[in-house]
Short mmCIF file of C-alpha atoms in Angstrom, two decimals:
data_model
loop_
_atom_site.label_atom_id
_atom_site.label_comp_id
_atom_site.label_asym_id
_atom_site.label_seq_id
_atom_site.Cartn_x
_atom_site.Cartn_y
_atom_site.Cartn_z
CA UNK A 1038 -2.10 -6.25 2.73
CA UNK A 1039 -0.20 -2.65 3.21
CA UNK A 1040 3.69 -4.15 3.45
CA UNK A 1041 2.52 -7.10 0.77
CA UNK A 1042 2.89 -3.33 -1.78
CA UNK A 1043 4.32 -1.46 0.21
CA UNK A 1044 6.28 -1.02 -2.96
CA UNK A 1045 8.77 -3.25 -4.47
CA UNK A 1046 11.38 -0.92 -6.98
CA UNK A 1047 10.67 2.22 -4.97
CA UNK A 1048 12.80 4.82 -7.15
CA UNK A 1049 12.45 7.45 -4.37
CA UNK A 1050 15.57 5.98 -2.55
CA UNK A 1051 18.00 7.58 -0.96
CA UNK A 1052 21.84 6.81 -1.12
CA UNK A 1053 23.60 8.87 -2.20
CA UNK A 1054 24.70 11.40 1.15
CA UNK A 1055 25.32 14.92 -0.50
CA UNK A 1056 23.72 17.35 1.59
CA UNK A 1057 21.58 18.27 -0.73
CA UNK A 1058 17.62 17.57 -0.91
CA UNK A 1059 16.67 16.07 -3.95
CA UNK A 1060 12.53 17.28 -3.25
CA UNK A 1061 13.56 20.47 -2.46
CA UNK A 1062 11.73 22.96 -6.01
CA UNK A 1063 14.34 23.95 -8.46
CA UNK A 1064 15.06 27.84 -8.19
CA UNK A 1065 16.83 28.36 -10.96
CA UNK A 1066 15.99 31.11 -13.16
CA UNK A 1067 13.34 29.66 -15.78
CA UNK A 1068 10.73 32.23 -17.97
CA UNK A 1069 7.28 32.60 -15.89
CA UNK A 1070 4.66 30.92 -17.71
CA UNK A 1071 7.39 28.50 -19.27
CA UNK A 1072 4.76 24.97 -19.43
CA UNK A 1073 5.37 20.87 -20.30
CA UNK A 1074 3.06 18.90 -21.46
CA UNK A 1075 3.79 15.51 -21.49
CA UNK A 1076 2.29 11.87 -20.24
CA UNK A 1077 1.97 7.67 -21.41
CA UNK A 1078 0.13 5.90 -23.23
CA UNK A 1079 -0.36 2.23 -22.64
CA UNK A 1080 -2.05 -1.23 -23.35
CA UNK A 1081 -2.01 -4.17 -20.85
CA UNK A 1082 -3.32 -7.37 -19.73
CA UNK A 1083 -3.05 -10.16 -17.46
CA UNK A 1084 -4.15 -13.72 -17.59
CA UNK A 1085 -5.24 -16.12 -15.13
CA UNK A 1086 -3.56 -18.90 -15.11
CA UNK A 1087 -5.72 -21.30 -13.13
CA UNK A 1088 -9.90 -21.75 -13.55
CA UNK A 1089 -11.23 -20.27 -10.14
CA UNK A 1090 -13.55 -18.71 -8.57
CA UNK A 1091 -13.77 -15.67 -6.40
CA UNK A 1092 -15.64 -15.98 -2.66
CA UNK A 1093 -18.67 -14.72 -4.83
CA UNK A 1094 -18.66 -16.87 -7.02
CA UNK A 1095 -17.58 -15.04 -9.91
CA UNK A 1096 -15.69 -16.87 -12.53
CA UNK A 1097 -12.39 -15.98 -13.22
CA UNK A 1098 -10.19 -17.96 -15.16
CA UNK A 1099 -8.59 -16.89 -18.52
CA UNK A 1100 -8.40 -13.05 -19.39
CA UNK A 1101 -8.63 -10.79 -15.94
CA UNK A 1102 -7.72 -7.52 -17.77
CA UNK A 1103 -7.25 -5.78 -21.27
CA UNK A 1104 -7.01 -2.29 -19.86
CA UNK A 1105 -6.03 0.72 -21.64
CA UNK A 1106 -4.71 4.29 -20.34
CA UNK A 1107 -3.55 7.60 -20.78
CA UNK A 1108 -1.54 9.59 -18.64
CA UNK A 1109 -1.42 13.50 -19.48
CA UNK A 1110 1.34 15.17 -17.10
CA UNK A 1111 1.29 19.17 -17.19
CA UNK A 1112 4.23 21.12 -16.01
CA UNK A 1113 4.54 24.50 -15.42
CA UNK A 1114 6.38 27.82 -14.02
CA UNK A 1115 4.87 30.30 -12.06
CA UNK A 1116 7.26 33.10 -11.63
CA UNK A 1117 10.58 32.67 -11.88
CA UNK A 1118 10.95 30.01 -8.48
CA UNK A 1119 7.63 28.39 -7.78
CA UNK A 1120 5.92 25.09 -10.04
CA UNK A 1121 2.93 23.48 -10.38
CA UNK A 1122 2.36 19.73 -11.56
CA UNK A 1123 -0.67 17.91 -12.87
CA UNK A 1124 -1.18 13.93 -13.44
CA UNK A 1125 -5.08 13.48 -15.02
CA UNK A 1126 -5.11 9.46 -15.74
CA UNK A 1127 -8.20 7.60 -17.67
CA UNK A 1128 -8.57 4.21 -18.09
CA UNK A 1129 -10.83 1.74 -19.89
CA UNK A 1130 -10.57 -1.98 -19.32
CA UNK A 1131 -12.12 -4.12 -21.66
CA UNK A 1132 -11.57 -7.72 -20.51
CA UNK A 1133 -15.58 -6.67 -18.84
CA UNK A 1134 -17.13 -6.51 -21.99
CA UNK A 1135 -15.57 -9.03 -23.55
CA UNK A 1136 -16.22 -12.14 -20.95
CA UNK A 1137 -19.55 -12.95 -19.75
CA UNK A 1138 -18.86 -13.80 -15.90
CA UNK A 1139 -21.29 -11.87 -13.54
CA UNK A 1140 -19.25 -9.33 -11.79
CA UNK A 1141 -20.38 -8.03 -9.69
CA UNK A 1142 -21.31 -4.45 -8.93
CA UNK A 1143 -18.21 -2.79 -7.05
CA UNK A 1144 -16.30 -4.78 -9.15
CA UNK A 1145 -17.46 -3.05 -12.16
CA UNK A 1146 -17.21 0.19 -10.55
CA UNK A 1147 -13.38 -0.77 -9.60
CA UNK A 1148 -11.83 -1.72 -12.36
CA UNK A 1149 -14.07 -0.65 -15.78
CA UNK A 1150 -13.09 2.97 -16.87
CA UNK A 1151 -11.81 5.34 -14.21
CA UNK A 1152 -10.98 8.79 -14.26
CA UNK A 1153 -8.83 10.89 -11.83
CA UNK A 1154 -7.09 13.79 -11.24
CA UNK A 1155 -3.63 12.14 -9.32
CA UNK A 1156 -1.24 14.62 -8.11
CA UNK A 1157 -1.78 18.12 -8.74
CA UNK A 1158 0.06 21.07 -6.29
CA UNK A 1159 1.69 24.50 -6.35
CA UNK A 1160 4.68 24.92 -5.03
CA UNK A 1161 8.06 26.65 -4.22
CA UNK A 1162 10.39 29.38 -1.64
CA UNK A 1163 8.66 31.43 0.25
CA UNK A 1164 12.34 32.56 1.43
CA UNK A 1165 15.98 31.25 1.39
CA UNK A 1166 15.64 28.38 2.85
CA UNK A 1167 11.64 27.85 3.66
CA UNK A 1168 9.84 26.25 0.70
CA UNK A 1169 6.09 25.03 0.22
CA UNK A 1170 4.13 23.13 -1.57
CA UNK A 1171 0.21 23.03 -1.01
CA UNK A 1172 -2.39 20.14 -3.29
CA UNK A 1173 -2.19 16.49 -3.37
CA UNK A 1174 1.23 15.62 -3.53
CA UNK A 1175 3.87 12.04 -2.54
CA UNK A 1176 5.90 12.33 0.43
CA UNK A 1177 7.29 9.04 1.41
CA UNK A 1178 8.56 8.56 4.81
CA UNK A 1179 11.31 6.28 5.53
CA UNK A 1180 14.30 4.40 3.42
CA UNK A 1181 12.67 0.47 2.79
CA UNK A 1182 12.39 -0.03 -0.91
CA UNK A 1183 9.91 -3.05 -0.07
CA UNK A 1184 8.18 -3.15 3.23
CA UNK A 1185 6.21 -0.21 5.02
CA UNK A 1186 7.13 1.08 8.81
CA UNK A 1187 7.44 4.81 8.49
CA UNK A 1188 5.91 5.24 4.62
CA UNK A 1189 2.57 5.98 6.06
CA UNK A 1190 1.18 9.23 4.19
CA UNK A 1191 -0.20 8.20 1.52
CA UNK A 1192 -2.57 4.97 0.82
CA UNK A 1193 -1.76 2.47 -1.20
CA UNK A 1194 -3.25 1.20 -4.57
CA UNK A 1195 -4.14 -2.39 -4.57
CA UNK A 1196 -6.48 -3.30 -6.83
CA UNK A 1197 -4.21 -5.23 -8.25
CA UNK A 1198 -1.78 -7.11 -5.67
CA UNK A 1199 1.96 -7.41 -6.96
CA UNK A 1200 1.24 -6.19 -10.47
CA UNK A 1201 1.18 -1.93 -10.13
CA UNK A 1202 3.54 0.11 -11.35
CA UNK A 1203 5.55 1.65 -7.82
CA UNK A 1204 4.88 5.71 -9.66
CA UNK A 1205 0.95 4.32 -9.14
CA UNK A 1206 1.79 2.34 -5.89
CA UNK A 1207 0.63 5.86 -3.77
CA UNK A 1208 -2.21 7.20 -3.75
CA UNK A 1209 -1.93 10.94 -3.70
CA UNK A 1210 -3.60 12.43 -0.71
CA UNK A 1211 -4.14 16.99 -0.09
CA UNK A 1212 -1.83 17.78 2.50
CA UNK A 1213 -0.20 21.36 2.89
CA UNK A 1214 4.15 20.71 3.26
CA UNK A 1215 6.43 23.01 4.42
CA UNK A 1216 10.53 22.57 4.30
CA UNK A 1217 13.48 23.90 6.65
CA UNK A 1218 16.75 23.17 5.83
CA UNK A 1219 19.15 24.03 7.96
CA UNK A 1220 22.65 23.20 7.64
CA UNK A 1221 22.56 19.28 6.34
CA UNK A 1222 18.93 18.61 8.01
CA UNK A 1223 15.66 19.38 5.83
CA UNK A 1224 12.12 20.13 8.55
CA UNK A 1225 9.41 19.57 7.67
CA UNK A 1226 5.62 19.27 8.73
CA UNK A 1227 2.72 18.11 6.69
CA UNK A 1228 -1.20 19.54 7.48
CA UNK A 1229 -3.69 16.46 5.30
CA UNK A 1230 -6.93 17.70 5.70
CA UNK A 1231 -7.82 15.08 2.73
CA UNK A 1232 -8.49 11.66 4.30
CA UNK A 1233 -7.95 9.85 1.11
CA UNK A 1234 -7.65 5.82 2.48
CA UNK A 1235 -6.10 2.42 0.54
CA UNK A 1236 -8.23 1.16 -2.78
CA UNK A 1237 -8.78 -2.28 -1.68
CA UNK A 1238 -10.00 -4.88 -3.36
CA UNK A 1239 -13.46 -4.93 -3.35
CA UNK A 1240 -16.73 -7.19 -2.87
CA UNK A 1241 -16.66 -9.61 -6.01
CA UNK A 1242 -12.87 -10.01 -6.72
CA UNK A 1243 -11.03 -12.90 -6.94
CA UNK A 1244 -8.65 -10.82 -4.48
CA UNK A 1245 -11.20 -9.44 -1.85
CA UNK A 1246 -10.30 -11.89 1.26
CA UNK A 1247 -12.83 -10.73 4.10
CA UNK A 1248 -14.36 -13.40 4.57
CA UNK A 1249 -15.85 -16.02 7.84
CA UNK A 1250 -15.61 -19.27 9.31
CA UNK A 1251 -16.95 -20.86 6.29
CA UNK A 1252 -14.98 -19.70 3.53
CA UNK A 1253 -18.23 -16.76 2.28
CA UNK A 1254 -17.87 -13.11 1.81
CA UNK A 1255 -18.46 -10.90 4.53
CA UNK A 1256 -19.59 -7.57 3.58
CA UNK A 1257 -19.93 -4.42 5.75
CA UNK A 1258 -20.29 -0.48 5.53
CA UNK A 1259 -16.89 1.66 5.87
CA UNK A 1260 -17.33 4.53 7.90
CA UNK A 1261 -15.08 7.04 7.16
CA UNK A 1262 -13.81 10.67 8.88
CA UNK A 1263 -14.75 13.89 6.71
CA UNK A 1264 -12.37 15.85 4.60
CA UNK A 1265 -10.93 18.61 7.21
CA UNK A 1266 -12.74 16.04 10.26
CA UNK A 1267 -9.20 15.80 12.70
CA UNK A 1268 -7.20 17.30 9.79
CA UNK A 1269 -3.26 14.99 10.21
CA UNK A 1270 -0.34 16.01 11.21
CA UNK A 1271 2.60 14.94 11.20
CA UNK A 1272 6.98 16.14 11.11
CA UNK A 1273 10.32 15.09 9.77
CA UNK A 1274 13.70 16.27 10.65
CA UNK A 1275 15.77 14.87 7.50
CA UNK A 1276 19.99 15.12 7.45
CA UNK A 1277 21.86 13.71 5.14
CA UNK A 1278 25.63 13.52 6.53
CA UNK A 1279 29.22 11.92 5.47
CA UNK A 1280 28.13 8.08 4.54
CA UNK A 1281 24.84 8.37 6.24
CA UNK A 1282 21.82 9.56 6.88
CA UNK A 1283 19.22 10.25 9.76
CA UNK A 1284 15.02 10.75 10.09
CA UNK A 1285 13.13 11.23 13.10
CA UNK A 1286 9.08 11.52 12.93
CA UNK A 1287 5.81 11.97 14.70
CA UNK A 1288 2.38 11.56 13.02
CA UNK A 1289 -1.44 12.31 14.45
CA UNK A 1290 -3.18 10.33 11.41
CA UNK A 1291 -6.23 8.06 10.76
CA UNK A 1292 -4.69 4.99 10.53
CA UNK A 1293 -5.78 2.67 7.09
CA UNK A 1294 -6.49 0.01 7.91
CA UNK A 1295 -9.82 -0.71 9.80
CA UNK A 1296 -11.21 -1.87 12.60
CA UNK A 1297 -14.97 -4.15 12.69
CA UNK A 1298 -17.23 -1.98 15.57
CA UNK A 1299 -20.13 -4.58 16.02
CA UNK A 1300 -21.09 -2.70 19.78
CA UNK A 1301 -24.34 -1.93 17.94
CA UNK A 1302 -25.60 -5.73 17.30
CA UNK A 1303 -27.87 -6.83 19.75
CA UNK A 1304 -26.17 -9.99 21.24
CA UNK A 1305 -28.65 -11.70 23.19
CA UNK A 1306 -31.43 -11.65 20.52
CA UNK A 1307 -31.73 -15.45 19.43
CA UNK A 1308 -33.79 -14.61 15.95
CA UNK A 1309 -30.67 -12.05 14.74
CA UNK A 1310 -29.62 -13.57 11.63
CA UNK A 1311 -25.70 -12.85 9.26
CA UNK A 1312 -27.61 -10.39 7.00
CA UNK A 1313 -28.33 -8.59 10.68
CA UNK A 1314 -25.41 -8.62 12.42
CA UNK A 1315 -23.37 -6.99 8.90
CA UNK A 1316 -25.81 -4.72 9.03
CA UNK A 1317 -25.14 -3.43 12.13
CA UNK A 1318 -21.40 -4.17 12.73
CA UNK A 1319 -19.44 -1.27 10.40
CA UNK A 1320 -15.62 -1.39 9.84
CA UNK A 1321 -14.31 2.19 10.87
CA UNK A 1322 -10.15 3.46 11.57
CA UNK A 1323 -7.88 4.12 14.69
CA UNK A 1324 -7.34 8.08 15.44
CA UNK A 1325 -3.67 7.27 16.69
CA UNK A 1326 -0.45 8.26 17.12
CA UNK A 1327 3.21 7.09 15.87
CA UNK A 1328 6.83 8.10 16.42
CA UNK A 1329 9.42 6.34 14.93
CA UNK A 1330 13.28 6.65 12.89
CA UNK A 1331 15.39 5.72 10.71
CA UNK A 1332 18.78 5.16 9.33
CA UNK A 1333 21.22 4.30 6.82
CA UNK A 1334 24.87 3.70 6.35
CA UNK A 1335 26.63 3.28 3.21
CA UNK A 1336 30.09 1.26 3.31
CA UNK A 1337 31.59 0.77 0.09
CA UNK A 1338 29.22 -1.33 -1.97
CA UNK A 1339 26.75 -2.04 0.50
CA UNK A 1340 23.95 0.29 2.20
CA UNK A 1341 22.22 -1.10 5.83
CA UNK A 1342 18.89 0.21 6.86
CA UNK A 1343 16.97 0.43 9.60
CA UNK A 1344 13.39 1.98 11.15
CA UNK A 1345 11.76 1.45 13.72
CA UNK A 1346 8.09 3.42 15.00
CA UNK A 1347 5.97 2.75 18.23
CA UNK A 1348 1.76 3.21 17.31
CA UNK A 1349 -0.16 3.60 19.92
CA UNK A 1350 -4.26 4.49 20.02
CA UNK A 1351 -4.55 1.98 17.47
CA UNK A 1352 -7.85 0.23 17.68
CA UNK A 1353 -8.58 -3.37 16.87
CA UNK A 1354 -11.41 -5.39 17.56
CA UNK A 1355 -12.51 -7.23 20.37
CA UNK A 1356 -14.19 -10.86 20.07
CA UNK A 1357 -15.06 -12.53 22.76
CA UNK A 1358 -17.13 -16.06 23.33
CA UNK A 1359 -21.54 -16.61 23.20
CA UNK A 1360 -22.86 -18.10 26.12
CA UNK A 1361 -25.10 -18.78 24.74
CA UNK A 1362 -25.04 -19.58 20.59
CA UNK A 1363 -27.37 -17.64 18.35
CA UNK A 1364 -28.58 -20.34 15.78
CA UNK A 1365 -28.77 -18.32 12.59
CA UNK A 1366 -25.61 -16.48 12.88
CA UNK A 1367 -23.32 -19.81 11.54
CA UNK A 1368 -20.11 -17.52 10.51
CA UNK A 1369 -17.80 -15.70 12.43
CA UNK A 1370 -16.40 -12.56 9.95
CA UNK A 1371 -13.14 -12.55 9.46
CA UNK A 1372 -11.65 -8.84 11.44
CA UNK A 1373 -7.68 -9.54 11.05
CA UNK A 1374 -5.56 -11.10 9.35
CA UNK A 1375 -6.48 -15.39 10.13
CA UNK A 1376 -8.67 -18.42 10.10
CA UNK A 1377 -8.86 -18.53 13.58
CA UNK A 1378 -9.66 -21.52 15.29
CA UNK A 1379 -12.67 -20.71 17.83
CA UNK A 1380 -14.75 -23.50 19.77
CA UNK A 1381 -18.74 -22.55 19.95
CA UNK A 1382 -19.65 -19.36 18.52
CA UNK A 1383 -17.79 -16.37 18.96
CA UNK A 1384 -18.13 -12.92 17.04
CA UNK A 1385 -16.73 -9.41 17.54
CA UNK A 1386 -17.62 -7.00 19.49
CA UNK A 1387 -16.42 -3.80 20.49
CA UNK A 1388 -12.88 -2.57 19.84
CA UNK A 1389 -10.09 -1.43 22.86
CA UNK A 1390 -6.76 0.36 22.36
CA UNK A 1391 -3.27 -0.12 22.06
CA UNK A 1392 0.51 0.12 21.55
CA UNK A 1393 1.91 -1.79 18.44
CA UNK A 1394 6.95 -1.66 18.02
CA UNK A 1395 7.16 -2.32 14.19
CA UNK A 1396 11.03 -2.96 13.30
CA UNK A 1397 12.94 -3.22 10.07
CA UNK A 1398 15.96 -3.49 9.09
CA UNK A 1399 17.27 -4.35 5.20
CA UNK A 1400 20.54 -4.46 3.52
CA UNK A 1401 21.27 -3.40 -0.45
CA UNK A 1402 24.84 -4.27 -2.07
CA UNK A 1403 24.57 -2.06 -5.54
CA UNK A 1404 29.12 -3.39 -5.15
CA UNK A 1405 28.26 -5.53 -8.95
CA UNK A 1406 27.90 -3.78 -12.02
CA UNK A 1407 24.19 -4.08 -13.71
CA UNK A 1408 22.75 -6.09 -10.59
CA UNK A 1409 21.69 -5.17 -7.77
CA UNK A 1410 19.96 -7.36 -4.40
CA UNK A 1411 18.08 -5.63 -1.54
CA UNK A 1412 17.19 -7.80 1.72
CA UNK A 1413 14.64 -6.49 4.38
CA UNK A 1414 12.50 -8.00 6.97
CA UNK A 1415 10.28 -6.58 9.06
CA UNK A 1416 8.56 -7.24 12.38
CA UNK A 1417 5.62 -6.56 15.02
CA UNK A 1418 4.27 -7.20 18.56
CA UNK A 1419 0.99 -6.32 19.70
CA UNK A 1420 1.26 -5.44 23.54
CA UNK A 1421 -0.77 -6.39 25.89
CA UNK A 1422 -2.18 -9.02 23.67
CA UNK A 1423 -4.61 -11.17 24.75
CA UNK A 1424 -7.27 -14.22 23.52
CA UNK A 1425 -9.87 -10.80 22.90
CA UNK A 1426 -7.17 -9.96 19.91
CA UNK A 1427 -6.87 -13.11 18.91
CA UNK A 1428 -10.35 -14.90 17.90
CA UNK A 1429 -10.79 -11.69 16.34
CA UNK A 1430 -7.49 -13.16 13.94
CA UNK A 1431 -4.80 -10.44 15.12
CA UNK A 1432 -1.05 -12.17 16.04
CA UNK A 1433 0.68 -10.81 18.81
CA UNK A 1434 3.98 -11.07 16.36
CA UNK A 1435 4.55 -10.34 12.76
CA UNK A 1436 6.91 -10.96 10.24
CA UNK A 1437 7.45 -10.00 6.58
CA UNK A 1438 10.70 -11.42 4.74
CA UNK A 1439 11.16 -9.37 1.51
CA UNK A 1440 13.58 -10.14 -1.26
CA UNK A 1441 14.67 -8.90 -4.98
CA UNK A 1442 17.39 -9.40 -6.67
CA UNK A 1443 17.64 -6.46 -9.85
CA UNK A 1444 19.74 -6.96 -13.34
CA UNK A 1445 20.24 -5.22 -16.79
CA UNK A 1446 21.62 -6.51 -20.36
CA UNK A 1447 22.41 -4.78 -22.88
CA UNK A 1448 23.61 -0.93 -21.99
CA UNK A 1449 20.52 -0.68 -20.03
CA UNK A 1450 17.48 -1.24 -22.82
CA UNK A 1451 16.95 -4.72 -20.90
CA UNK A 1452 15.36 -4.70 -17.12
CA UNK A 1453 15.21 -7.96 -15.01
CA UNK A 1454 13.25 -8.42 -11.87
CA UNK A 1455 12.79 -11.09 -9.47
CA UNK A 1456 11.24 -10.07 -5.85
CA UNK A 1457 9.90 -12.05 -3.00
CA UNK A 1458 7.40 -11.25 -0.27
CA UNK A 1459 7.29 -14.16 2.38
CA UNK A 1460 3.90 -13.80 5.04
CA UNK A 1461 3.83 -15.96 8.19
CA UNK A 1462 1.44 -15.95 11.14
CA UNK A 1463 4.06 -17.62 13.92
CA UNK A 1464 7.21 -14.79 13.74
CA UNK A 1465 9.40 -15.94 12.44
CA UNK A 1466 11.28 -15.02 9.00
CA UNK A 1467 11.04 -16.86 5.98
CA UNK A 1468 8.54 -19.32 6.63
CA UNK A 1469 5.44 -19.33 4.63
CA UNK A 1470 2.28 -19.79 7.08
CA UNK A 1471 0.89 -16.52 6.23
CA UNK A 1472 1.67 -16.86 2.97
CA UNK A 1473 3.96 -14.70 -0.10
CA UNK A 1474 4.28 -13.60 -3.00
CA UNK A 1475 6.89 -14.24 -6.12
CA UNK A 1476 6.91 -11.93 -9.51
CA UNK A 1477 9.35 -12.14 -12.55
CA UNK A 1478 9.43 -9.63 -14.46
CA UNK A 1479 11.44 -8.55 -17.69
CA UNK A 1480 10.44 -5.06 -19.76
CA UNK A 1481 12.95 -3.72 -23.10
CA UNK A 1482 12.94 -0.84 -23.95
CA UNK A 1483 11.80 -0.85 -27.19
CA UNK A 1484 12.89 2.91 -28.97
CA UNK A 1485 13.00 6.13 -27.05
CA UNK A 1486 10.11 6.22 -25.30
CA UNK A 1487 8.65 2.42 -26.82
CA UNK A 1488 8.93 -0.37 -23.35
CA UNK A 1489 7.03 -4.18 -23.25
CA UNK A 1490 7.40 -4.71 -20.35
CA UNK A 1491 5.86 -9.07 -18.96
CA UNK A 1492 6.03 -11.85 -16.54
CA UNK A 1493 4.92 -14.18 -14.04
CA UNK A 1494 3.28 -13.28 -10.84
CA UNK A 1495 2.74 -16.48 -8.37
CA UNK A 1496 0.41 -16.19 -4.58
CA UNK A 1497 1.54 -18.27 -2.20
CA UNK A 1498 -1.39 -19.51 -0.57
CA UNK A 1499 -1.73 -18.82 3.28
CA UNK A 1500 -3.33 -17.54 6.08
CA UNK A 1501 -3.11 -14.19 6.23
CA UNK A 1502 -5.26 -11.42 3.78
CA UNK A 1503 -5.50 -11.82 0.77
CA UNK A 1504 -3.73 -15.54 1.18
CA UNK A 1505 -6.20 -17.28 2.06
CA UNK A 1506 -7.98 -16.58 -1.02
CA UNK A 1507 -5.27 -15.86 -3.60
CA UNK A 1508 -3.65 -19.03 -3.33
CA UNK A 1509 -4.85 -19.85 -7.43
CA UNK A 1510 -4.98 -16.29 -8.10
CA UNK A 1511 -1.37 -16.53 -10.74
CA UNK A 1512 -1.53 -14.52 -13.57
CA UNK A 1513 1.10 -13.72 -16.45
CA UNK A 1514 0.78 -10.60 -17.74
CA UNK A 1515 2.68 -7.87 -20.09
CA UNK A 1516 2.75 -4.18 -21.54
CA UNK A 1517 3.00 -1.98 -24.24
CA UNK A 1518 3.77 1.56 -23.29
CA UNK A 1519 4.43 4.90 -24.86
CA UNK A 1520 6.37 7.75 -22.67
CA UNK A 1521 6.05 11.20 -24.96
#
């Protein structure tokens, strides 16, 4: 899911090679105490093309979203050099009052309404070459636009897979960030005491993909670390040179994707039921290390990208066969990316640490006026892979392919996007065994600050989550937005 939602149109990608960091606080003279207020109001809707039900039986045909949303942004100057920024978001989805479907309480809590502080930080220079920023913020790692290898510092908002705008994908987290500038280099250190994880479709959603081998929704408690428990620590060094950029990364962090720990379940209890198993098993998060690097090179109208990372101490669930089948347990909960083919009866048990290698290659062409083409390929390999992990649905080799074409018309008032992301279960690029997502959308500027947008989103069913349940979730969508 994280790879799918890694960003369809990353506005934070850096393509210039001027050795000036665009994220550094603006230290130009300004009046102390200056405040600016802006924001956005929008109305958006989604319509499911096909009648279908979620894995809990909820009817999701027809209108699935009718949302009113507001975003308030407050920017302030604290003295001559320091700045503050706050984003407050609120929405109300009227579709849940209009439709008479039997939604779960989890779906109502996640989708019907929300009031949330997104970004909220204070930052500025503490010396001529050192900046500090503290509070909820987004810190983008890597150069890729569509797939994630290095970009691990912020979780994602996956409540509407494929529909969220890029500015809504990454969830800000509370962190202390220190940037040191030395020539073409920016050295950054991060301490993140707030532990937020990706917000995924809840139990009852038509995108909820944690199911057993019979396709029924499975549900487990998610045990998450408390804030200030084992603070995430990270560091990076980014150098911007003439025609190319280099970045180095290291982190000690809580992994966003959980694993299933069923070690508390009594496998010898012949009277154990499916409910007993789901009460004993819990989802946990790995405490892992990442080391990686990224390179991008500009040549004429071409931009070439490369990223690579190794993740140590990644906990993955072991699934082992039962010598004596338990008659009241009729299905294997799926904890990984696939629905495994298993002879007899097998159950997730405990977890073991592994090492995973991730690599990405990308190319972008912007040599044509008002047109951009991009292609990214990523591969992931689990070291010391065995049948115990394969039974859980993990893949020894997995790959993703993402292609995008963007074209602007009418003096950049009309923008068209065609995006495709393909996942596969055998490590071969361009095969769709894992599933895929395809999106065609258009945005038109009616007037200054007023935009209308719409498009179609198609899902290709496959063995990888969430495509194991999303094949019939194709939809039309539209939005009217006013920015002020």
